[in-house]
Tab-separated table of C-alpha atoms and ligand atoms in Angstrom:
chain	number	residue	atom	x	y	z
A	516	UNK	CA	3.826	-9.331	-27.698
A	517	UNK	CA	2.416	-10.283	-24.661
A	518	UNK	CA	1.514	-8.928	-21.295
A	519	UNK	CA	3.929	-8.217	-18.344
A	520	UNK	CA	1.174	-8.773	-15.613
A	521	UNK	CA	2.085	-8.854	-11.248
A	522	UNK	CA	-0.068	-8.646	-7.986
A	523	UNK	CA	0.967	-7.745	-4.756
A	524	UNK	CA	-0.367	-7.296	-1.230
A	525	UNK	CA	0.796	-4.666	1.124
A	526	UNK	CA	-0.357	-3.339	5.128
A	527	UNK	CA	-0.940	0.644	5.760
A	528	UNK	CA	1.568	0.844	8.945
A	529	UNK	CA	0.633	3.557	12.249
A	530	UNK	CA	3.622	5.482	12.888
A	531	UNK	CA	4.964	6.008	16.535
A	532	UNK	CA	7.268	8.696	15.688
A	533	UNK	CA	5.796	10.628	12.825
A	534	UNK	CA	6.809	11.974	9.615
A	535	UNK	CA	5.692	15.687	9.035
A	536	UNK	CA	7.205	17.953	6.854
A	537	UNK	CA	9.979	17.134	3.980
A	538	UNK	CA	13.631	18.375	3.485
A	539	UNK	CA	12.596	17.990	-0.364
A	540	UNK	CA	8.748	17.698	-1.217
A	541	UNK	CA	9.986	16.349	-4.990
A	542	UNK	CA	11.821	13.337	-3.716
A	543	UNK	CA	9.715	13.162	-0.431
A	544	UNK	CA	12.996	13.402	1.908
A	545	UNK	CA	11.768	13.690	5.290
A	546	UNK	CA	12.552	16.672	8.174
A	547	UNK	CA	13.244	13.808	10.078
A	548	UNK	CA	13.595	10.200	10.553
A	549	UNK	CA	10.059	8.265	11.806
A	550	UNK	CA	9.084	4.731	12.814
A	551	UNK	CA	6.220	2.883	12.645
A	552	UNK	CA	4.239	-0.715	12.777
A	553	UNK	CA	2.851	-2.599	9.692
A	554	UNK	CA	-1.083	-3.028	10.717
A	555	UNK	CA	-1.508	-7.095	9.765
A	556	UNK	CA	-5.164	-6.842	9.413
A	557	UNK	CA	-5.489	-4.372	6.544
A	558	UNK	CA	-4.431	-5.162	3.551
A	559	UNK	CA	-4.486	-3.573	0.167
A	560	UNK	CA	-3.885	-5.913	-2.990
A	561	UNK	CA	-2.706	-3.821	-6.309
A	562	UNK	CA	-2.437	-5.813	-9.880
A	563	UNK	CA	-0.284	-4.111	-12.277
A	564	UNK	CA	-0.755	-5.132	-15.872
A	565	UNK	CA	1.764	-3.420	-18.779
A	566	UNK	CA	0.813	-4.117	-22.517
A	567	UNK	CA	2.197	-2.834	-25.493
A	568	UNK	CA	-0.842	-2.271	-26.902
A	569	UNK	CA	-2.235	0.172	-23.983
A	570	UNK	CA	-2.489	4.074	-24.979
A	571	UNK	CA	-2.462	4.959	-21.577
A	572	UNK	CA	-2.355	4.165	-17.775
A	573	UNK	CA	-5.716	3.860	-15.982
A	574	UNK	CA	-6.623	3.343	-12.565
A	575	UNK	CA	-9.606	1.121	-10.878
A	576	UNK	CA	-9.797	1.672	-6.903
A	577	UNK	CA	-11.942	-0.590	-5.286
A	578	UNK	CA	-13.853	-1.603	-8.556
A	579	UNK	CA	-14.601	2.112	-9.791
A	580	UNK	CA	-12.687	4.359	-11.896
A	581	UNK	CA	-10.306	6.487	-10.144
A	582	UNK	CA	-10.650	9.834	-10.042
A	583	UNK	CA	-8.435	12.183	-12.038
A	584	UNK	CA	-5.832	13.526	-9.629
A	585	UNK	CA	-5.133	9.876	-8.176
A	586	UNK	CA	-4.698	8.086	-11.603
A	587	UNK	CA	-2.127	11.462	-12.181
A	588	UNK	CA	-0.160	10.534	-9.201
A	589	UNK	CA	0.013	6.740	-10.028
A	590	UNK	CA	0.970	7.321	-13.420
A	591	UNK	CA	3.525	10.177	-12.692
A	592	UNK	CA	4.710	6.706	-10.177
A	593	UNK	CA	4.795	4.597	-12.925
A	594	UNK	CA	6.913	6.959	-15.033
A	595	UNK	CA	9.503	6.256	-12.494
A	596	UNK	CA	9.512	2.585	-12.892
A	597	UNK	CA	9.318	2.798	-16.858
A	598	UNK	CA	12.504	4.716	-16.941
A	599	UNK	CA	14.170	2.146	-14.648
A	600	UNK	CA	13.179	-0.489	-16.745
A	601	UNK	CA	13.790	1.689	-20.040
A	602	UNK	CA	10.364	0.459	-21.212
A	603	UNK	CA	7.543	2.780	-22.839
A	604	UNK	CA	4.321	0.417	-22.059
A	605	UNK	CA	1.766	1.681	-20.460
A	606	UNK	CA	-0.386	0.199	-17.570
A	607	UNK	CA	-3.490	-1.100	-15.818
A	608	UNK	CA	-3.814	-0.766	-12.080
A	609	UNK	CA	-6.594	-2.230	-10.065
A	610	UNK	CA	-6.304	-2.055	-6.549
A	611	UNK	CA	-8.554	-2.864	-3.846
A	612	UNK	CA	-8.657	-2.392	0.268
A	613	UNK	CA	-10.027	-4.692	2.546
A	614	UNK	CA	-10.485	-1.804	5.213
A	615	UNK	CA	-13.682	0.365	4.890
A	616	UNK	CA	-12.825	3.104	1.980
A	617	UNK	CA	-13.698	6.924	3.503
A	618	UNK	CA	-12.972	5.788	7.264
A	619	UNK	CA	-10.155	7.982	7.262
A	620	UNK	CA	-7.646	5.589	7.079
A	621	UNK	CA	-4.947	6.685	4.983
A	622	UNK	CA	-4.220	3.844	2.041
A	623	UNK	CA	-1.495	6.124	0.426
A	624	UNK	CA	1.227	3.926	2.332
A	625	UNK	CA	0.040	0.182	1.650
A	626	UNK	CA	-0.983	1.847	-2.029
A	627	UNK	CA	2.034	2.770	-3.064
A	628	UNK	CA	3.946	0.179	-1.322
A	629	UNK	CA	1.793	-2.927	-2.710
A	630	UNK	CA	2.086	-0.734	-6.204
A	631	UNK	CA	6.326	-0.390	-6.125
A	632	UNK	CA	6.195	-4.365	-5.669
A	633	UNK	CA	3.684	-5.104	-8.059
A	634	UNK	CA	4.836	-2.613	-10.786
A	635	UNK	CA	8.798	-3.682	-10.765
A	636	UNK	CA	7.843	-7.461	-10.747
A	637	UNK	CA	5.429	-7.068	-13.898
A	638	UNK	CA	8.019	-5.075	-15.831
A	639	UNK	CA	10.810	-7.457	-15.030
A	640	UNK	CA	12.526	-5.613	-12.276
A	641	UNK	CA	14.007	-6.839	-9.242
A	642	UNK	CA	14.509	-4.383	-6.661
A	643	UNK	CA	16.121	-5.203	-3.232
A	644	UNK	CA	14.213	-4.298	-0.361
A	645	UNK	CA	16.317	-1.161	0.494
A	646	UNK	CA	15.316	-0.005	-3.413
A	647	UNK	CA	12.175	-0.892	-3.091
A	648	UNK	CA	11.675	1.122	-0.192
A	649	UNK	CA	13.465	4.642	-1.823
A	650	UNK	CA	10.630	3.870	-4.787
A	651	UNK	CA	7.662	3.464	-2.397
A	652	UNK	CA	8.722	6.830	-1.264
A	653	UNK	CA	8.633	8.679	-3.932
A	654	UNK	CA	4.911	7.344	-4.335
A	655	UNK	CA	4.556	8.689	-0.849
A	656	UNK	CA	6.775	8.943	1.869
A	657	UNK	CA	4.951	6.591	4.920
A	658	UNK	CA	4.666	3.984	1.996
A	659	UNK	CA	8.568	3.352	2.397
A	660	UNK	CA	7.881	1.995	5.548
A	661	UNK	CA	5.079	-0.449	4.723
A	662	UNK	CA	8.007	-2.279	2.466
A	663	UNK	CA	10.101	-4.097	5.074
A	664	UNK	CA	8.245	-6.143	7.513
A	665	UNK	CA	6.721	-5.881	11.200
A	666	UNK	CA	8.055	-2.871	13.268
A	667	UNK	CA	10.053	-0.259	10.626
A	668	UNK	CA	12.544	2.678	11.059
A	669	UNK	CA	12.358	5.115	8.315
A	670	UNK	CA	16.405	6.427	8.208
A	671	UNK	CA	15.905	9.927	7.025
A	672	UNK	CA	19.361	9.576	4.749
A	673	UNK	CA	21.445	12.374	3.332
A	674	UNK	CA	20.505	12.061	0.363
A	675	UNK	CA	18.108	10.221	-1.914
A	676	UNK	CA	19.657	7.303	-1.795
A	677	UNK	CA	20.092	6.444	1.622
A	678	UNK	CA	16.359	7.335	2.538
A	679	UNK	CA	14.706	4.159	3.262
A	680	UNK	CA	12.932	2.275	5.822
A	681	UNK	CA	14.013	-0.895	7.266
A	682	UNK	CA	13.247	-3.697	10.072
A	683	UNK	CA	13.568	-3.061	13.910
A	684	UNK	CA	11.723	-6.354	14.483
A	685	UNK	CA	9.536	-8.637	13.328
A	686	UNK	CA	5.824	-9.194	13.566
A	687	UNK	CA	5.995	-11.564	16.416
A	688	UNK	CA	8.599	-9.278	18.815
A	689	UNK	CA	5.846	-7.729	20.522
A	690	UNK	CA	2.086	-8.678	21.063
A	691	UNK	CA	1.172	-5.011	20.019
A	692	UNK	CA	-2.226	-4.252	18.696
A	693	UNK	CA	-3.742	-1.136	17.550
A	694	UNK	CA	-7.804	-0.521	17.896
A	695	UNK	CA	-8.927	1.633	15.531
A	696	UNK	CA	-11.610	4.330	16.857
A	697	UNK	CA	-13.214	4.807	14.180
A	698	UNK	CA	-14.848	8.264	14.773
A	699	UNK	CA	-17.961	9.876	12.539
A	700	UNK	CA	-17.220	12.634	10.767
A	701	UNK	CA	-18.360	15.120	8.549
A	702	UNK	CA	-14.729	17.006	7.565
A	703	UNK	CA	-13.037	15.938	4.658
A	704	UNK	CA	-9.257	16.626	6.094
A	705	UNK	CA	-6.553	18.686	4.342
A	706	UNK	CA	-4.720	15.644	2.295
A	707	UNK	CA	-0.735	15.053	3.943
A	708	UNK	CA	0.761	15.788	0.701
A	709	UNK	CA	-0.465	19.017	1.088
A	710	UNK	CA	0.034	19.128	5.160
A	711	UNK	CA	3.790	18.307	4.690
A	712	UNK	CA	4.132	21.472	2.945
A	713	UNK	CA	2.777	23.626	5.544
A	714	UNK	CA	4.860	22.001	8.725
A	715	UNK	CA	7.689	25.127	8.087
A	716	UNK	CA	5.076	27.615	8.269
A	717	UNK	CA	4.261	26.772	12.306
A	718	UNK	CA	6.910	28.209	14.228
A	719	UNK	CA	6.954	24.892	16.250
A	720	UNK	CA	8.469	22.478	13.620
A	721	UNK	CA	11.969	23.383	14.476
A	722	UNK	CA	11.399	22.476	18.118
A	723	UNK	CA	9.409	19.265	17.119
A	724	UNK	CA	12.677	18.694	14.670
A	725	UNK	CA	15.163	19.086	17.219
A	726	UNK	CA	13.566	16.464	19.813
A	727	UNK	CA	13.140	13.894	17.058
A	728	UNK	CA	15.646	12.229	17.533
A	729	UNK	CA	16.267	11.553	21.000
A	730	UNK	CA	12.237	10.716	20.649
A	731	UNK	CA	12.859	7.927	17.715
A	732	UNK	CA	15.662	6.804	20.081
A	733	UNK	CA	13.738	6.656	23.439
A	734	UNK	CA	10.965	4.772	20.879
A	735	UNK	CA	12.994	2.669	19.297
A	736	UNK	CA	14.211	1.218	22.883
A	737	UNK	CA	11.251	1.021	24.583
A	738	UNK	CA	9.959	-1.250	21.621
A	739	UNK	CA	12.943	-3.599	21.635
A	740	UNK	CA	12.737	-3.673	25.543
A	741	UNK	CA	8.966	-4.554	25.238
A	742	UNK	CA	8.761	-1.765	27.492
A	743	UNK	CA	5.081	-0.283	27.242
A	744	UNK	CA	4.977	2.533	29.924
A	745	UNK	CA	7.996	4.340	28.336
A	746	UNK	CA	6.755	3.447	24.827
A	747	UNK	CA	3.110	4.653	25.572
A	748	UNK	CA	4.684	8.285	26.899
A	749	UNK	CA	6.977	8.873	24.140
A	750	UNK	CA	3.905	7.973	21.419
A	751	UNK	CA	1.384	10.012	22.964
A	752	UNK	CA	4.096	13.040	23.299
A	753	UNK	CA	5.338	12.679	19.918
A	754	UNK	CA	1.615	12.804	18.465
A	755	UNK	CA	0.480	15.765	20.279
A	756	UNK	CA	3.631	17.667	19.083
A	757	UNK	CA	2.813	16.905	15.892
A	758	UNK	CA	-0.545	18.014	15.834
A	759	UNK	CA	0.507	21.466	17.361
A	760	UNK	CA	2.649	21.885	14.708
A	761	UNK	CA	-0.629	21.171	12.122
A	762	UNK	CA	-2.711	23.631	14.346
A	763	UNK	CA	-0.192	26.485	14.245
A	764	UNK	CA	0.706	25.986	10.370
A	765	UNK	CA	-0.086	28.795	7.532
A	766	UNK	CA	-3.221	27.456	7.557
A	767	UNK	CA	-3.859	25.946	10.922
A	768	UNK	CA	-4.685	22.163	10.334
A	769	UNK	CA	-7.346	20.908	12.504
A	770	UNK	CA	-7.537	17.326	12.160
A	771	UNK	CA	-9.143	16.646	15.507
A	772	UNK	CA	-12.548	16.148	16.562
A	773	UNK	CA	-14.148	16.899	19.632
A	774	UNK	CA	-14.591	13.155	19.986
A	775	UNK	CA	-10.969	12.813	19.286
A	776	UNK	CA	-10.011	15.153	21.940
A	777	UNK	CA	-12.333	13.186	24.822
A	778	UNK	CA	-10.282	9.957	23.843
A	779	UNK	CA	-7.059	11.869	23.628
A	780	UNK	CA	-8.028	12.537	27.918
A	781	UNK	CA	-9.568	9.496	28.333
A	782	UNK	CA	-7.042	7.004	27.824
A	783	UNK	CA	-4.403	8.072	29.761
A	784	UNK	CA	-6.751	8.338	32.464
A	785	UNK	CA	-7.306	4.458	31.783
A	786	UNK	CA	-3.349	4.039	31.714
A	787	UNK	CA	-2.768	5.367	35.315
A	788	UNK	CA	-5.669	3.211	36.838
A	789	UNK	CA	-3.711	0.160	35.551
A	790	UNK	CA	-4.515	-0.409	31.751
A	791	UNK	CA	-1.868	-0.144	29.356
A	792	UNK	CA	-2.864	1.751	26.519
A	793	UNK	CA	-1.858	5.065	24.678
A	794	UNK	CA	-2.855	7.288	21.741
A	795	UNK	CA	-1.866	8.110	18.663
A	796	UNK	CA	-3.632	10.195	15.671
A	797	UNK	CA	-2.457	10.811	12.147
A	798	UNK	CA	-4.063	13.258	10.216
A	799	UNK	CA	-7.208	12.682	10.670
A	800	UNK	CA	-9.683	12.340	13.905
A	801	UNK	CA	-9.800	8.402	14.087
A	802	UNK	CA	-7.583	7.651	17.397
A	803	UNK	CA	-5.168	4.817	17.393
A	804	UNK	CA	-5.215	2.797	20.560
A	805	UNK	CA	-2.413	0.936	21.254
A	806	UNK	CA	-2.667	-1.710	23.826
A	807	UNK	CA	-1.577	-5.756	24.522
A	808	UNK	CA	-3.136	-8.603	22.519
A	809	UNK	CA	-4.730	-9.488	26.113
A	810	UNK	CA	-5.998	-5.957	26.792
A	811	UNK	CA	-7.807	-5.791	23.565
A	812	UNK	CA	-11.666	-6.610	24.197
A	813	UNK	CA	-10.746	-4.643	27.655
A	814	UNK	CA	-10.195	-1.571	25.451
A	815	UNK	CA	-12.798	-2.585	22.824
A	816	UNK	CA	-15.473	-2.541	25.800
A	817	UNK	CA	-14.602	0.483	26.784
A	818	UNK	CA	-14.483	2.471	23.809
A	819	UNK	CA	-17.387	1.155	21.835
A	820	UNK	CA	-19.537	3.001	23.846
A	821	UNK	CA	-18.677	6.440	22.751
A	822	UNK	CA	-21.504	7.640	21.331
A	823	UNK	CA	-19.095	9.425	17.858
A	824	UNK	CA	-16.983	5.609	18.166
A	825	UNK	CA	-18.408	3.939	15.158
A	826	UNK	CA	-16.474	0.933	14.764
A	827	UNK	CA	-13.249	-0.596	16.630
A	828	UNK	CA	-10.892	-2.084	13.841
A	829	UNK	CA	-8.391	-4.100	15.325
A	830	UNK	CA	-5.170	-5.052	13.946
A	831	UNK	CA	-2.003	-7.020	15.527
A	832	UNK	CA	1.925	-6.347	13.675
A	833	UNK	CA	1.852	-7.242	9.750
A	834	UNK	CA	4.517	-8.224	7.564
A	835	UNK	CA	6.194	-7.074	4.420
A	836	UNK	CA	4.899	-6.283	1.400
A	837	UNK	CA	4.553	-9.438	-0.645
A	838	UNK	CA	4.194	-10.934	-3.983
A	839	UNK	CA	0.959	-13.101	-4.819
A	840	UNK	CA	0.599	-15.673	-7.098
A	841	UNK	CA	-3.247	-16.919	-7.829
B	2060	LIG	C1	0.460	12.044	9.650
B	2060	LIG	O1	3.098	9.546	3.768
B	2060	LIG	O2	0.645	10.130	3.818
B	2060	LIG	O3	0.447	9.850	8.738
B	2060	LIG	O4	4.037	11.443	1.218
B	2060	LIG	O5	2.199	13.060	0.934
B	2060	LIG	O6	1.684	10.626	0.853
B	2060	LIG	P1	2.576	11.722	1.406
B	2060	LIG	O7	2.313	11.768	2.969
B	2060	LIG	P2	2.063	10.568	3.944
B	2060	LIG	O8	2.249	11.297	5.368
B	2060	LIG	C2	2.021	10.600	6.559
B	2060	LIG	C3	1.775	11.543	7.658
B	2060	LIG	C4	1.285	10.961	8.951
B	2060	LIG	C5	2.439	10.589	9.876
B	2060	LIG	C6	3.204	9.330	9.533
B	2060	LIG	O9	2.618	8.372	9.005
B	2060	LIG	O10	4.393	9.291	9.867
């Protein structure tokens, strides 16, 4: 019999209007809806290869063996697209980054979205984009937005079936970039699977929930207006109001770093002398610097000397996940 073999390439995205905290941590239905950019310069390229004659799945991440607890989560993924297909076979993943591996940029979104696309081609499936999507989430929730191309809207849904992300605009809408401060540090964060179960434990989530949103909204405008002052107020808000609900959860999540913070003051300061830039920060101290294609070595001047700044990665809007073919 032979083998049922795929590749596919996929971009981790930055969200503007962030995802904390689930409705349902099983199905990875969010608190609220979230949007976000794909980030064109980083890429993460997943083959999937089923054969009868495998005993089991296995797992190589950027050319090592994976370790344990990730290879569980992929295959507990791939159990998903098995019963879809009705097919027992088991699988080979290998799946490689071209973004530095333990900067603290999360891959879980490109991962799992370059792995949906990859896994349901090899096995014969063909999801449309909307499906796609709802299985990327399950993988892990920000990878439903890395599906559908350029800037993406994650629609909360009702239900599990109407949870999905899908376009706002393309690529080329806006000249957007996002500069990567990449920061030194020693902490190993508290993974988001993990975070998104502690959001209900701060008593600020409810008030984060109930601004979301008129937030997306106010977001979602500003970046179809091209309208940077509104969009870089709303970003930097929404960011900060998620980390307060990390720092007052049951555990307090401290994703920050000191350098983090000085950047977090910094850049605004830059935005009212005349530069447009803003912040935002997932969960982890890097700081996401959002800025015009023209701005960019402006900002790259003036954050590479930070003495903590250890590299500036730069990326401009990205498209969907995609198929490839050599
Ligand atoms: C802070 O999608 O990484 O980046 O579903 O557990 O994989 P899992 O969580 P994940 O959470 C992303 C959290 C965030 C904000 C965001 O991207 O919206």
């Amino acid at each position: 019999m032979p083998d049922f073999f795929s590749t596919a390439i996929a971009h981790p995205n930055i969200a503007f209007i962030k995802y904390w905290g689930n409705r349902n941590n099983e199905l990875n239905l969010p608190a609220s809806g979230s949007l976000s950019m794909n980030l064109g310069a980083l890429t993460t390229r997943t083959m999937v290869r089923f054969a009868p004659s495998l005993a089991a799945d296995s797992l190589i991440l950027n050319d090592a063996p994976a370790q344990p607890l990730a290879l569980e989560r992929v295959s507990r993924f791939l159990d998903r697209v098995r019963e879809l297909a009705g097919t027992p076979y088991h699988a080979v993943v290998t799946s490689t980054n071209n973004f530095p591996t333990g900067a603290g940029i999360a891959s879980s979104a490109s991962a799992f979205a370059a792995l949906s696309l990859a896994a349901t081609t090899a096995i014969g499936l063909q999801p449309d984009e909307a499906s796609l999507s709802r299985l990327a989430r399950y993988g892990s929730g920000s990878a439903c937005r890395s599906v559908p191309t350029g800037f993406v809207e994650w629609l909360p849904g009702d239900t599990d079936a109407d949870s999905f992300a899908r376009t706002i605009a393309p690529p080329g809408h806006w000249d957007l970039v996002d500069c990567i401060a990449i920061l030194h540090s020693k902490h190993k964060p508290v993974g988001s699977t993990a975070g998104h179960r502690l959001a209900d434990t701060s008593p600020f989530q409810p008030a984060r929930l109930q601004g979301a949103p008129t937030r997306l909204a106010v977001c979602r405008q500003a970046i179809l207006d091209r309208d940077f002052n509104t969009f870089a107020k709303i970003v930097e808000r929404d960011s900060n109001l998620m980390h307060a609900v990390m720092m007052t959860s049951i555990p307090p999540l401290f994703y920050w770093e000191p350098a983090s913070l000085e950047l977090m003051k910094t850049i605004p300061a830059w935005r009212a002398e005349g530069l447009q830039v803003c912040y935002t920060l997932d969960a982890g101290p890097n700081v996401h610097v959002l800025c015009l294609s023209k701005d960019v070595p402006e900002v790259k001047k003036r954050l590479e000397p930070f003495p903590q700044v250890q590299r500036v990665l730069v990326s401009p809007p990205g498209g969907a996940v995609q198929l490839v073919t050599d």
